[in-house]
mmCIF file of C-alpha atoms and ligand atoms in Angstrom:
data_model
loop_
_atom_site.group_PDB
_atom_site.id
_atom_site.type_symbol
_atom_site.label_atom_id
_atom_site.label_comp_id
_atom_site.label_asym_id
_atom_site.label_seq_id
_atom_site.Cartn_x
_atom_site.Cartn_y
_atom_site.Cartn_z
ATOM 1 C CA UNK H 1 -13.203 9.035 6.394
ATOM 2 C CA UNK H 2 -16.712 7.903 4.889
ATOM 3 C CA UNK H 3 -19.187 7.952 7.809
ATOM 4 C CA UNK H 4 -19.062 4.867 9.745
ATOM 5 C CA UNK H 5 -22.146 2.426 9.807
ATOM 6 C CA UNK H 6 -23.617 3.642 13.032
ATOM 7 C CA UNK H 7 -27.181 2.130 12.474
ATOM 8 C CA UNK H 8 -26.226 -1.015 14.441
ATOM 9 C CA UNK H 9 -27.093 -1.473 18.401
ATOM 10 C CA UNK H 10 -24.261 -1.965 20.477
ATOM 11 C CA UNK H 11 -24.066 -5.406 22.068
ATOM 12 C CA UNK H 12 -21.457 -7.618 24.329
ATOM 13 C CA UNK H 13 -18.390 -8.135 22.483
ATOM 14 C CA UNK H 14 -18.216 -11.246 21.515
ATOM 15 C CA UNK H 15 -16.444 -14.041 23.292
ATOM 16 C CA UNK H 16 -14.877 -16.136 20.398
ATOM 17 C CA UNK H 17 -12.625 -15.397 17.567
ATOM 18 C CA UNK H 18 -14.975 -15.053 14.276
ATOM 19 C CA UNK H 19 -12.968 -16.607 11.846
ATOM 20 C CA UNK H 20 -12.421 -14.848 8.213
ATOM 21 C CA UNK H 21 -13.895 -11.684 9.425
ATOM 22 C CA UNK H 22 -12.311 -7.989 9.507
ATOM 23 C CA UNK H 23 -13.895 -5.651 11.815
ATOM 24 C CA UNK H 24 -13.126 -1.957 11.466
ATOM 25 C CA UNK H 25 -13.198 0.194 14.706
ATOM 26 C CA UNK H 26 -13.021 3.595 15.926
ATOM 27 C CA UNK H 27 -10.960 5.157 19.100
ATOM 28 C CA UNK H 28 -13.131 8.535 18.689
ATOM 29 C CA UNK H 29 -10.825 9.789 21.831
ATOM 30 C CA UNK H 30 -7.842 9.558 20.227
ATOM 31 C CA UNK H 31 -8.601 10.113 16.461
ATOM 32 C CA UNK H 32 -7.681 6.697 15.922
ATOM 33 C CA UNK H 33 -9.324 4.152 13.149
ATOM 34 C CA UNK H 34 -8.566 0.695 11.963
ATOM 35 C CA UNK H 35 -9.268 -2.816 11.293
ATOM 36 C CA UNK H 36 -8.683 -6.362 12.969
ATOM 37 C CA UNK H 37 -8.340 -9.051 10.322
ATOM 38 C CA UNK H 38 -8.720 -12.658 11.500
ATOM 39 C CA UNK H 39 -8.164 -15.586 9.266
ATOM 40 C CA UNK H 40 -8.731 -19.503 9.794
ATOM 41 C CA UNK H 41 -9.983 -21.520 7.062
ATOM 42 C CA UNK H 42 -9.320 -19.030 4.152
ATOM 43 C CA UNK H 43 -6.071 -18.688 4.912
ATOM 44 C CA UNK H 44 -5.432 -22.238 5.466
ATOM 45 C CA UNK H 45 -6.856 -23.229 2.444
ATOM 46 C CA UNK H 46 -4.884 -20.961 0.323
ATOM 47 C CA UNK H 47 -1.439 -22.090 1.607
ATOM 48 C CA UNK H 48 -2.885 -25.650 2.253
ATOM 49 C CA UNK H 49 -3.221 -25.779 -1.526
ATOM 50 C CA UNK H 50 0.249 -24.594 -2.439
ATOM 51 C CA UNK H 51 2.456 -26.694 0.055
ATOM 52 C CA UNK H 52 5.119 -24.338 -0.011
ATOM 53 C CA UNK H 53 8.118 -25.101 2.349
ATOM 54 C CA UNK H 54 6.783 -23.685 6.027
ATOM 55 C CA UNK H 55 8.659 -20.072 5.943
ATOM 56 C CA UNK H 56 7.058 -19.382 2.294
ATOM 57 C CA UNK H 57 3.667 -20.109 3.450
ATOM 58 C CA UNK H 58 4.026 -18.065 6.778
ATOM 59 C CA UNK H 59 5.444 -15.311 4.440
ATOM 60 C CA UNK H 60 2.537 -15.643 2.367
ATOM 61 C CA UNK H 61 0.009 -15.894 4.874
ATOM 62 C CA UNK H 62 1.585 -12.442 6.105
ATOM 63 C CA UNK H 63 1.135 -10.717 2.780
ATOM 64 C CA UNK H 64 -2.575 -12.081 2.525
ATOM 65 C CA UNK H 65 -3.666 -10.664 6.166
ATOM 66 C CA UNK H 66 -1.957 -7.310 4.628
ATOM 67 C CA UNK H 67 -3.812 -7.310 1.303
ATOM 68 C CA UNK H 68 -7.107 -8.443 3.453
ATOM 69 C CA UNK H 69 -6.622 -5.593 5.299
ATOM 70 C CA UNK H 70 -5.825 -2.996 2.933
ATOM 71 C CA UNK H 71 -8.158 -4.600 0.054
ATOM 72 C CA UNK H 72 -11.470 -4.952 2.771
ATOM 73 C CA UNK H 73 -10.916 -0.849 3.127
ATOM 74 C CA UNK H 74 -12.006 -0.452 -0.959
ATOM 75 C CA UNK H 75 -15.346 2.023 -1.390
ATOM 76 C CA UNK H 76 -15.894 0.607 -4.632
ATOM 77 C CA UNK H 77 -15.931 -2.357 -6.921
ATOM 78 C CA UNK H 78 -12.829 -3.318 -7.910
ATOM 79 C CA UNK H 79 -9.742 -5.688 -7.127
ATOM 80 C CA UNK H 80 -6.538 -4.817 -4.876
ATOM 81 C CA UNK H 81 -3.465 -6.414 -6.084
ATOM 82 C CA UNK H 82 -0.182 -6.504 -3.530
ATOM 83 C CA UNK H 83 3.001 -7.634 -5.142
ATOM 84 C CA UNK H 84 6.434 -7.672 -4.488
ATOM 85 C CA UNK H 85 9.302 -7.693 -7.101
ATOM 86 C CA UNK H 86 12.946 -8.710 -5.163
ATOM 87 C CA UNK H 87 15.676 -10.362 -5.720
ATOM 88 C CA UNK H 88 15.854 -13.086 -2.543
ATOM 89 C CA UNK H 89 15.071 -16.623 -3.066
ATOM 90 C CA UNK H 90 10.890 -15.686 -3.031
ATOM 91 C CA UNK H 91 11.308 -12.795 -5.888
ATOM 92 C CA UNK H 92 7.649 -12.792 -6.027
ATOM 93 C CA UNK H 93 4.568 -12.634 -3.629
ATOM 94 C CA UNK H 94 0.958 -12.275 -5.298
ATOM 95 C CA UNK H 95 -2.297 -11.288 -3.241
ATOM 96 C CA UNK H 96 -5.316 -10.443 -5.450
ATOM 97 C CA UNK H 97 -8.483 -9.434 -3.444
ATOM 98 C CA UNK H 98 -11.379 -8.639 -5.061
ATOM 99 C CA UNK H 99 -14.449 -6.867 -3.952
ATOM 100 C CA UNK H 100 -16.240 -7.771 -1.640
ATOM 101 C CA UNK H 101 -14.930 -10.970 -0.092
ATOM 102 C CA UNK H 102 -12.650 -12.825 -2.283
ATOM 103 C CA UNK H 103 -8.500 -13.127 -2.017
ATOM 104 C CA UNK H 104 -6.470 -15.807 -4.045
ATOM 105 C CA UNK H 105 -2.395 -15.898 -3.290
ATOM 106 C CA UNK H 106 0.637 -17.399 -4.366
ATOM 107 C CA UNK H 107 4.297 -17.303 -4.593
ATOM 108 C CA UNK H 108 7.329 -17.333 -6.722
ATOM 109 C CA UNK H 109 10.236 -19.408 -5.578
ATOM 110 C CA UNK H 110 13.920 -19.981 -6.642
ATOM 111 C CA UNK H 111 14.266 -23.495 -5.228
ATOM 112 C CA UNK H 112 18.008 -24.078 -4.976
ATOM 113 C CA UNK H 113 18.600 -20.444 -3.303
ATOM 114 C CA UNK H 114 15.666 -21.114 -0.943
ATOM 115 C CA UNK H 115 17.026 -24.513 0.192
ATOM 116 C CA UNK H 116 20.243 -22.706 0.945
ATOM 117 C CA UNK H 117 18.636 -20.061 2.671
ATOM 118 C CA UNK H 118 16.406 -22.804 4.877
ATOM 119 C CA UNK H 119 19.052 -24.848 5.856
ATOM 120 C CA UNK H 120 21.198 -21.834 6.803
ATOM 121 C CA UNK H 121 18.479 -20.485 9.099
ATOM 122 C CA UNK H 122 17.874 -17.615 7.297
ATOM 123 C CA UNK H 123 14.110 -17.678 6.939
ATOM 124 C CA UNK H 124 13.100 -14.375 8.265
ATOM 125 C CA UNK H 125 10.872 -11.972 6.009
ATOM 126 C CA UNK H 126 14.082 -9.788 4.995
ATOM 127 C CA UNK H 127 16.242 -12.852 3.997
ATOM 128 C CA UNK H 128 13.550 -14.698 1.846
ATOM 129 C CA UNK H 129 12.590 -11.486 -0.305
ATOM 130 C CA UNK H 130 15.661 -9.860 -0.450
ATOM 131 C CA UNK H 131 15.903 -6.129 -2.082
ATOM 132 C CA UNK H 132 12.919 -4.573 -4.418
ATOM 133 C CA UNK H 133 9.465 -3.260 -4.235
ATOM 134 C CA UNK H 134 6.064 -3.791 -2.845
ATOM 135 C CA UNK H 135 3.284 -2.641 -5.166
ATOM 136 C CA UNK H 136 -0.347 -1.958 -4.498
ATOM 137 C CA UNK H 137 -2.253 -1.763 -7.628
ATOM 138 C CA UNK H 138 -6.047 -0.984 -7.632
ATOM 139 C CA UNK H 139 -8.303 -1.831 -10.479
ATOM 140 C CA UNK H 140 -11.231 -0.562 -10.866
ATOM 141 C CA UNK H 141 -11.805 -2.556 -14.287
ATOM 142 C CA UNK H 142 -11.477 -2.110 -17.865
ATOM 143 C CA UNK H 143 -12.827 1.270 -18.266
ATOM 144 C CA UNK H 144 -10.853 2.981 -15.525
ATOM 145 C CA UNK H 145 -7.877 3.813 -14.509
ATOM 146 C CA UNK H 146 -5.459 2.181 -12.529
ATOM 147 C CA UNK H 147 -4.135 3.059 -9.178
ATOM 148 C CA UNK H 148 -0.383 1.990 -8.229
ATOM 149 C CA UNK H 149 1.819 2.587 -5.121
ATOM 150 C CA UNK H 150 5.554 1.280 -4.861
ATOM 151 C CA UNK H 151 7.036 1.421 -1.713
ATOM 152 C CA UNK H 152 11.081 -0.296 -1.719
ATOM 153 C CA UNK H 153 11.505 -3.384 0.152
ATOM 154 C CA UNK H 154 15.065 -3.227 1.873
ATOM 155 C CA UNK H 155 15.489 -6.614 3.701
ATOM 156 C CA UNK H 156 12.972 -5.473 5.725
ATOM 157 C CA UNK H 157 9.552 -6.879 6.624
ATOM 158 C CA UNK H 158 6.238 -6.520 5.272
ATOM 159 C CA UNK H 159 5.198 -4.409 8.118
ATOM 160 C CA UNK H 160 7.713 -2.462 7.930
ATOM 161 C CA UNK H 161 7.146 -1.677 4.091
ATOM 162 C CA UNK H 162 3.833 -0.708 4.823
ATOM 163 C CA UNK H 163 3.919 1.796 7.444
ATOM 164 C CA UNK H 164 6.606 3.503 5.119
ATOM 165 C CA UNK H 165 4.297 3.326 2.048
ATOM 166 C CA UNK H 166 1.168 4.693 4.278
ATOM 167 C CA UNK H 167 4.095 7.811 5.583
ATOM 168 C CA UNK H 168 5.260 8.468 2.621
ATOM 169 C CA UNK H 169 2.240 8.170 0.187
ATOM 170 C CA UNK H 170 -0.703 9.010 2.484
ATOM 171 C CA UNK H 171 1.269 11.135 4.556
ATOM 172 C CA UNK H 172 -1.200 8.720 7.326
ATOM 173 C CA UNK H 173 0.786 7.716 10.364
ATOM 174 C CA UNK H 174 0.089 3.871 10.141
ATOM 175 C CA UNK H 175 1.228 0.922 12.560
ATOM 176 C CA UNK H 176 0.892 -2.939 11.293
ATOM 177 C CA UNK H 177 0.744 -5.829 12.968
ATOM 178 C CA UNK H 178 0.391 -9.436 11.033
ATOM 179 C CA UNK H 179 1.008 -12.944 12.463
ATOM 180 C CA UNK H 180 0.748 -16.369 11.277
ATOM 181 C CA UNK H 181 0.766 -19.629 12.748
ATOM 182 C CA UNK H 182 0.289 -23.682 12.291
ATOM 183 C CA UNK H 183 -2.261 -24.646 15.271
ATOM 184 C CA UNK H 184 -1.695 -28.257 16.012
ATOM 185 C CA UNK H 185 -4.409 -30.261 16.589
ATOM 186 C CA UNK H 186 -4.321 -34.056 17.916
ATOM 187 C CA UNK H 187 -6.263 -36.519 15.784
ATOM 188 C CA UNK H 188 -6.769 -40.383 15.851
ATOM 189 C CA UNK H 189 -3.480 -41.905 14.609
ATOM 190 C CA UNK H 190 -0.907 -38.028 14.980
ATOM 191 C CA UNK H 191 -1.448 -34.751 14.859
ATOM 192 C CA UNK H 192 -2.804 -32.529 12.054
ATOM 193 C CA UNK H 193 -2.472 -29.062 11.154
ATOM 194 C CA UNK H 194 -3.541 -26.038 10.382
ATOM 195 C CA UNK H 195 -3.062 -22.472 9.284
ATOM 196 C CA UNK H 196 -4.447 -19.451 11.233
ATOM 197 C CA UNK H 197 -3.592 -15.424 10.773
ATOM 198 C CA UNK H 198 -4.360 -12.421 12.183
ATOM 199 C CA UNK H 199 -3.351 -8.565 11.772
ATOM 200 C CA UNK H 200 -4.005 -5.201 13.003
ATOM 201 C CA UNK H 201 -4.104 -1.666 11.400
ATOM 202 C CA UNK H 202 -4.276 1.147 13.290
ATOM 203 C CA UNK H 203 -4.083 5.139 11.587
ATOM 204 C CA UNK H 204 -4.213 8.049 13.065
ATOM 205 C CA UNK H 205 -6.715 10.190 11.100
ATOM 206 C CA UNK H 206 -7.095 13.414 13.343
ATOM 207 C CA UNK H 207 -10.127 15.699 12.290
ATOM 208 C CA UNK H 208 -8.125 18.838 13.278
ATOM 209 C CA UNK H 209 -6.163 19.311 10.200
ATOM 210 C CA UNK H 210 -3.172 20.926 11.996
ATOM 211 C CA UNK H 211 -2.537 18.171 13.997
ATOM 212 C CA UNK H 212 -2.065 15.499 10.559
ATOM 213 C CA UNK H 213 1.449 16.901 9.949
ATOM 214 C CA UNK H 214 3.886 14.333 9.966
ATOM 215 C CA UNK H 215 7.934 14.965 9.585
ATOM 216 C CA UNK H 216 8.795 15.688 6.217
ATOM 217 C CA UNK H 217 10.988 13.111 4.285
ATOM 218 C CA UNK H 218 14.787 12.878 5.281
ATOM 219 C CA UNK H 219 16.604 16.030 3.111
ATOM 220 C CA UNK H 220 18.725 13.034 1.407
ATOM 221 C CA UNK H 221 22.043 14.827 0.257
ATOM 222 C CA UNK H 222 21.145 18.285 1.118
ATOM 223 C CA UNK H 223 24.016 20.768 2.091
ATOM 224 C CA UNK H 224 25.797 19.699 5.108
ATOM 225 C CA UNK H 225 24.304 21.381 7.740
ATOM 226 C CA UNK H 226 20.708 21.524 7.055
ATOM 227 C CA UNK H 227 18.854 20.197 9.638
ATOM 228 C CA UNK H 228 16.056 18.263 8.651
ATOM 229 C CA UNK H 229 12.643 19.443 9.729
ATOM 230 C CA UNK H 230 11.271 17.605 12.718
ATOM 231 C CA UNK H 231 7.705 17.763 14.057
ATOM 232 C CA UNK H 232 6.893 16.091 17.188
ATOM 233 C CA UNK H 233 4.410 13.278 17.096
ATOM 234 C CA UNK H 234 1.324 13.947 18.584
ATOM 235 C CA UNK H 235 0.788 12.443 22.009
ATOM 236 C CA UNK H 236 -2.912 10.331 20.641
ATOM 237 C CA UNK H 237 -0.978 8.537 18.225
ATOM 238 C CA UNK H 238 2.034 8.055 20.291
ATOM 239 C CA UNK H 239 -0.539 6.293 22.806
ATOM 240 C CA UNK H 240 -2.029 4.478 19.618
ATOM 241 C CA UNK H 241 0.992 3.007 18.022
ATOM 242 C CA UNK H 242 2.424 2.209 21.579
ATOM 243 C CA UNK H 243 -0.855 0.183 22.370
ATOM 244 C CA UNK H 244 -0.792 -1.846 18.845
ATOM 245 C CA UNK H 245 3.198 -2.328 19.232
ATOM 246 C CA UNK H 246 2.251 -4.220 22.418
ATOM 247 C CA UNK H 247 0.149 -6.183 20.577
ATOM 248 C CA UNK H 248 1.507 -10.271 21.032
ATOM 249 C CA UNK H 249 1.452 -12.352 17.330
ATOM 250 C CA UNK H 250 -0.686 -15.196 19.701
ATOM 251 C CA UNK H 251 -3.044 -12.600 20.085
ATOM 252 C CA UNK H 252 -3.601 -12.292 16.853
ATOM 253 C CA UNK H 253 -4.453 -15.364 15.929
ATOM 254 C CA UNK H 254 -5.741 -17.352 19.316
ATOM 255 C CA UNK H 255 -9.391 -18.441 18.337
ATOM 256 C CA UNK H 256 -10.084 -18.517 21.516
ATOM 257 C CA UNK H 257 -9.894 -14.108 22.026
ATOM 258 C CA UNK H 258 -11.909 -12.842 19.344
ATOM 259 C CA UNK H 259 -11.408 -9.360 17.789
ATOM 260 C CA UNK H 260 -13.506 -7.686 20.247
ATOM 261 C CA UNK H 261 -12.137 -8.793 23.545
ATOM 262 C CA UNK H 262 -8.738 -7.962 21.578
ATOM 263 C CA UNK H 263 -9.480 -4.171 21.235
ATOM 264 C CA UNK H 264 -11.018 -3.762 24.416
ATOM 265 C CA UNK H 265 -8.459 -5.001 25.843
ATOM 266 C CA UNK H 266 -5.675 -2.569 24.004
ATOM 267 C CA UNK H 267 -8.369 1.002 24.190
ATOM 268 C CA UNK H 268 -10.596 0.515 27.149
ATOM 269 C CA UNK H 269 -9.530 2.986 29.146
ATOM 270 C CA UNK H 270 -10.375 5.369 25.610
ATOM 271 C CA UNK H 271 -13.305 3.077 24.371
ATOM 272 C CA UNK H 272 -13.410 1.529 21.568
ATOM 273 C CA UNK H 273 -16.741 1.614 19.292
ATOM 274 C CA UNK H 274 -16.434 -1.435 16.527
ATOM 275 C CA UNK H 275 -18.520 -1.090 13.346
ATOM 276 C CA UNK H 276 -20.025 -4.165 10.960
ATOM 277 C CA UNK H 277 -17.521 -7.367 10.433
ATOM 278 C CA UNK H 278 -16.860 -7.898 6.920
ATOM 279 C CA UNK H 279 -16.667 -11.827 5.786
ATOM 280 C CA UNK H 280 -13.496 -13.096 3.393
ATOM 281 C CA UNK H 281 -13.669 -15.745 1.942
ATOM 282 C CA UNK H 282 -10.414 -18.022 0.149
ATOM 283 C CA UNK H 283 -12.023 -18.437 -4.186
ATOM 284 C CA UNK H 284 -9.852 -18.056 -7.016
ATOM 285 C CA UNK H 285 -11.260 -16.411 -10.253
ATOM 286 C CA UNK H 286 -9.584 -18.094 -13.010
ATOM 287 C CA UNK H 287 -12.135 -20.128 -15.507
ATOM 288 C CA UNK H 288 -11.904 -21.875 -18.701
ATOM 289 C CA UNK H 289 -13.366 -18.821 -20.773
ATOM 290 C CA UNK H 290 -10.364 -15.966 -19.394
ATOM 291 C CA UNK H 291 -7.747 -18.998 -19.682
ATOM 292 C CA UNK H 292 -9.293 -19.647 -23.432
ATOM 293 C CA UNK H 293 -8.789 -15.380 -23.884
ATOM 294 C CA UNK H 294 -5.514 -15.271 -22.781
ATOM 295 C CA UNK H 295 -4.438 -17.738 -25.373
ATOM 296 C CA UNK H 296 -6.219 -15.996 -27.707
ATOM 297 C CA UNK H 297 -4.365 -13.125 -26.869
ATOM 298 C CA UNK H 298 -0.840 -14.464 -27.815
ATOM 299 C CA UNK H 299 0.168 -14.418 -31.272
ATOM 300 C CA UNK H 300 -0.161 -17.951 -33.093
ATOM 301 C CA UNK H 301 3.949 -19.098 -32.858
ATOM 302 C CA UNK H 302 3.321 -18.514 -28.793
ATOM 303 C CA UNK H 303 0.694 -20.714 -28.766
ATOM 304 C CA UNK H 304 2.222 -23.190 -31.243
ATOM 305 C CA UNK H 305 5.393 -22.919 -28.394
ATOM 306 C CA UNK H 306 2.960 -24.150 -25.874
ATOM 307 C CA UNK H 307 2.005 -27.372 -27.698
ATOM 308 C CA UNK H 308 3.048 -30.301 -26.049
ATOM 309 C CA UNK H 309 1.662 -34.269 -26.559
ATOM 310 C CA UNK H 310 -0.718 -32.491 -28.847
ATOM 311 C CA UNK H 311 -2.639 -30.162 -26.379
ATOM 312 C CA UNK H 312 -1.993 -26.777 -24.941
ATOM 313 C CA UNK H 313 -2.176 -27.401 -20.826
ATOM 314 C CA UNK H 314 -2.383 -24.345 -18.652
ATOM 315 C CA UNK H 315 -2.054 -24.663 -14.766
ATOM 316 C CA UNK H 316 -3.355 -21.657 -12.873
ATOM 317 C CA UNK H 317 -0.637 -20.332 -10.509
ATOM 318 C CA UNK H 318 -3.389 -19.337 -7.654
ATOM 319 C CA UNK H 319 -5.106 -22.433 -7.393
ATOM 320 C CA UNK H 320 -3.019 -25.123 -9.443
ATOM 321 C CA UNK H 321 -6.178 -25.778 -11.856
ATOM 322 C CA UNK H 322 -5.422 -27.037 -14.920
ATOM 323 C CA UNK H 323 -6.799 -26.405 -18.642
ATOM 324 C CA UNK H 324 -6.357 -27.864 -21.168
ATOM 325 C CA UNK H 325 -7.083 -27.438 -24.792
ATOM 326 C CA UNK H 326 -6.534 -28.828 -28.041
ATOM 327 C CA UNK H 327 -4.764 -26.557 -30.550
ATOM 328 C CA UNK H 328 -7.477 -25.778 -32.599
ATOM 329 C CA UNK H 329 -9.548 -24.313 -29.739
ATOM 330 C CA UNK H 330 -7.619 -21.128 -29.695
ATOM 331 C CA UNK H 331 -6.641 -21.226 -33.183
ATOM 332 C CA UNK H 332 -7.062 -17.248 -35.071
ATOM 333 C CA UNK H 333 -10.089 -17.940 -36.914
ATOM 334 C CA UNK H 334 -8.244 -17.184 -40.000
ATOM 335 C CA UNK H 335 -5.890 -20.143 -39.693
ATOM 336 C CA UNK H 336 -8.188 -22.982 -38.034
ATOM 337 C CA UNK H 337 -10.508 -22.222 -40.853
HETATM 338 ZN ZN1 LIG V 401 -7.231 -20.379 -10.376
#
């Protein structure tokens, strides 16, 4: 673990949920680390913009506290990409965060299936993705290379996915929490909405080396009669994961507890030492000029493919902004000339 910003003077937790904010902490008692993640009007905004039907953006919202969380953790310059691949009626979830503060989001539907799915009640995390991976890509840019873990996604949840990529990848005992409401709020003439999520990560990163072992992976089909390998968990993290399992999705996301009073309330009897909040903020990064180089990019019949009433229109899937150009904008030079 880098060494944590310790210049700062403690103070009074604060009363109030900080909205957009992660704060890491520390249970030094326990060899515990982690990060609260609290979202209002990014998160909001992003699946305000989409209008996806209700379980989609709650889905969504889920996958961007998890990419907030895991993106925010970066020591470098670069973008964290979380994706799943499956075959349910959302085959595709995108979360692109890039250093420092910005996350975009959207998702892939198959309409018909997911209207069958909704009106069956079958709206739970497993049912709407289906079978297939989660992948965490990070991209350092051009010049470097790129990082990717793939973790299967088994009708499962998103938390559960990620404490078996963190097990299996990091070898990092990891516990996830994510939640995601609509807070209703009365206003002349109804009511209106809006989105709020929240998360927790907690890891247990001992500093005695011989107590990071965790089991080793099931033997799969070794000869019958090989017992796998089992090493008991170590009592600090059984205490730390039983804490954060306790954790309540309203407490995630109330405005009215903030982070703080949230971790004092879980570690007191440890203490709890919180380093500096991090801000997030909702901004996609698409613009005219990397729209105009994409097209570029595609060989001539593509683009001539894409012509229709004359122009070539491109909506961006993140923030459904729309360019449009005429033909001989993206033109090879050879042929417009
Ligand atoms: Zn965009």
């Amino acid at each position: 673990m880098p060494a944590p910003d310790i210049a700062i003077p403690s103070r009074a937790p604060a009363e109030v949920s900080a909205d957009d904010t992660i704060l890491p902490f520390e249970v030094a008692a326990l060899d515990l680390r982690g990060r609260v993640v609290r979202l209002g009007p990014a998160v909001d905004s992003i699946l305000a913009g989409h209008d996806y039907p209700q379980p989609v953006a709650k889905l969504l919202g889920e996958a961007i506290v998890l990419g907030v969380m895991l993106g925010t953790a970066l020591k470098f310059e670069g973008r964290f990409i979380l994706q799943t691949k499956t075959d349910g009626p959302v085959p595709m979830l995108v979360v692109d965060f890039s250093t420092p503060d910005k996350v975009r989001a959207c998702a892939r539907l198959d309409k018909e299936r997911l209207a069958t799915a909704i009106a069956a009640g079958r709206t739970d995390a497993g049912a709407l993705l289906g079978k297939g991976h989660l992948a965490m890509t990070i991209d350092q840019g051009a010049d470097m290379s790129r990082y990717q873990g793939l973790v299967a996604l088994e009708g499962g949840t998103l938390e559960d996915a990620a404490h078996e990529y963190f097990l299996r990848s990091e070898q990092i005992p990891t516990r996830v929490r994510l939640a995601v409401a609509e807070e209703f709020l009365a206003v002349s003439g109804g009511t209106s909405h809006r989105w709020r999520a929240g998360g927790i990560l907690l890891q247990f990163v001992p500093r005695a080396s011989e107590r990071a072992r965790v089991p080793d992976l099931d033997p799969g089909d070794a000869p019958e009669g090989v017992t796998p390998h089992t090493v008991k968990e170590d009592d600090a993290w059984v205490e730390g994961r039983s804490l954060v399992e306790t954790v309540e999705d309203v407490e995630l996301i109330d405005p009215a507890l903030s982070s703080e009073r949230l971790l004092y309330r879980l570690f007191h009897e440890r203490g709890v030492r919180v380093f500096r909040a991090g801000a997030l903020r909702a901004e996609c990064s698409c613009s005219r000029q990397s729209v105009e180089a994409m097209l570029r990019s595609f060989p001539q019949s593509d683009r001539d493919d894409m012509v229709e009433n004359g122009v070539i229109s491109v909506t961006c899937e993140f923030c459904s902004a729309t360019y449009v150009f005429e033909p001989g904008d993206v033109a090879d030079k050879a042929s417009s000339e």
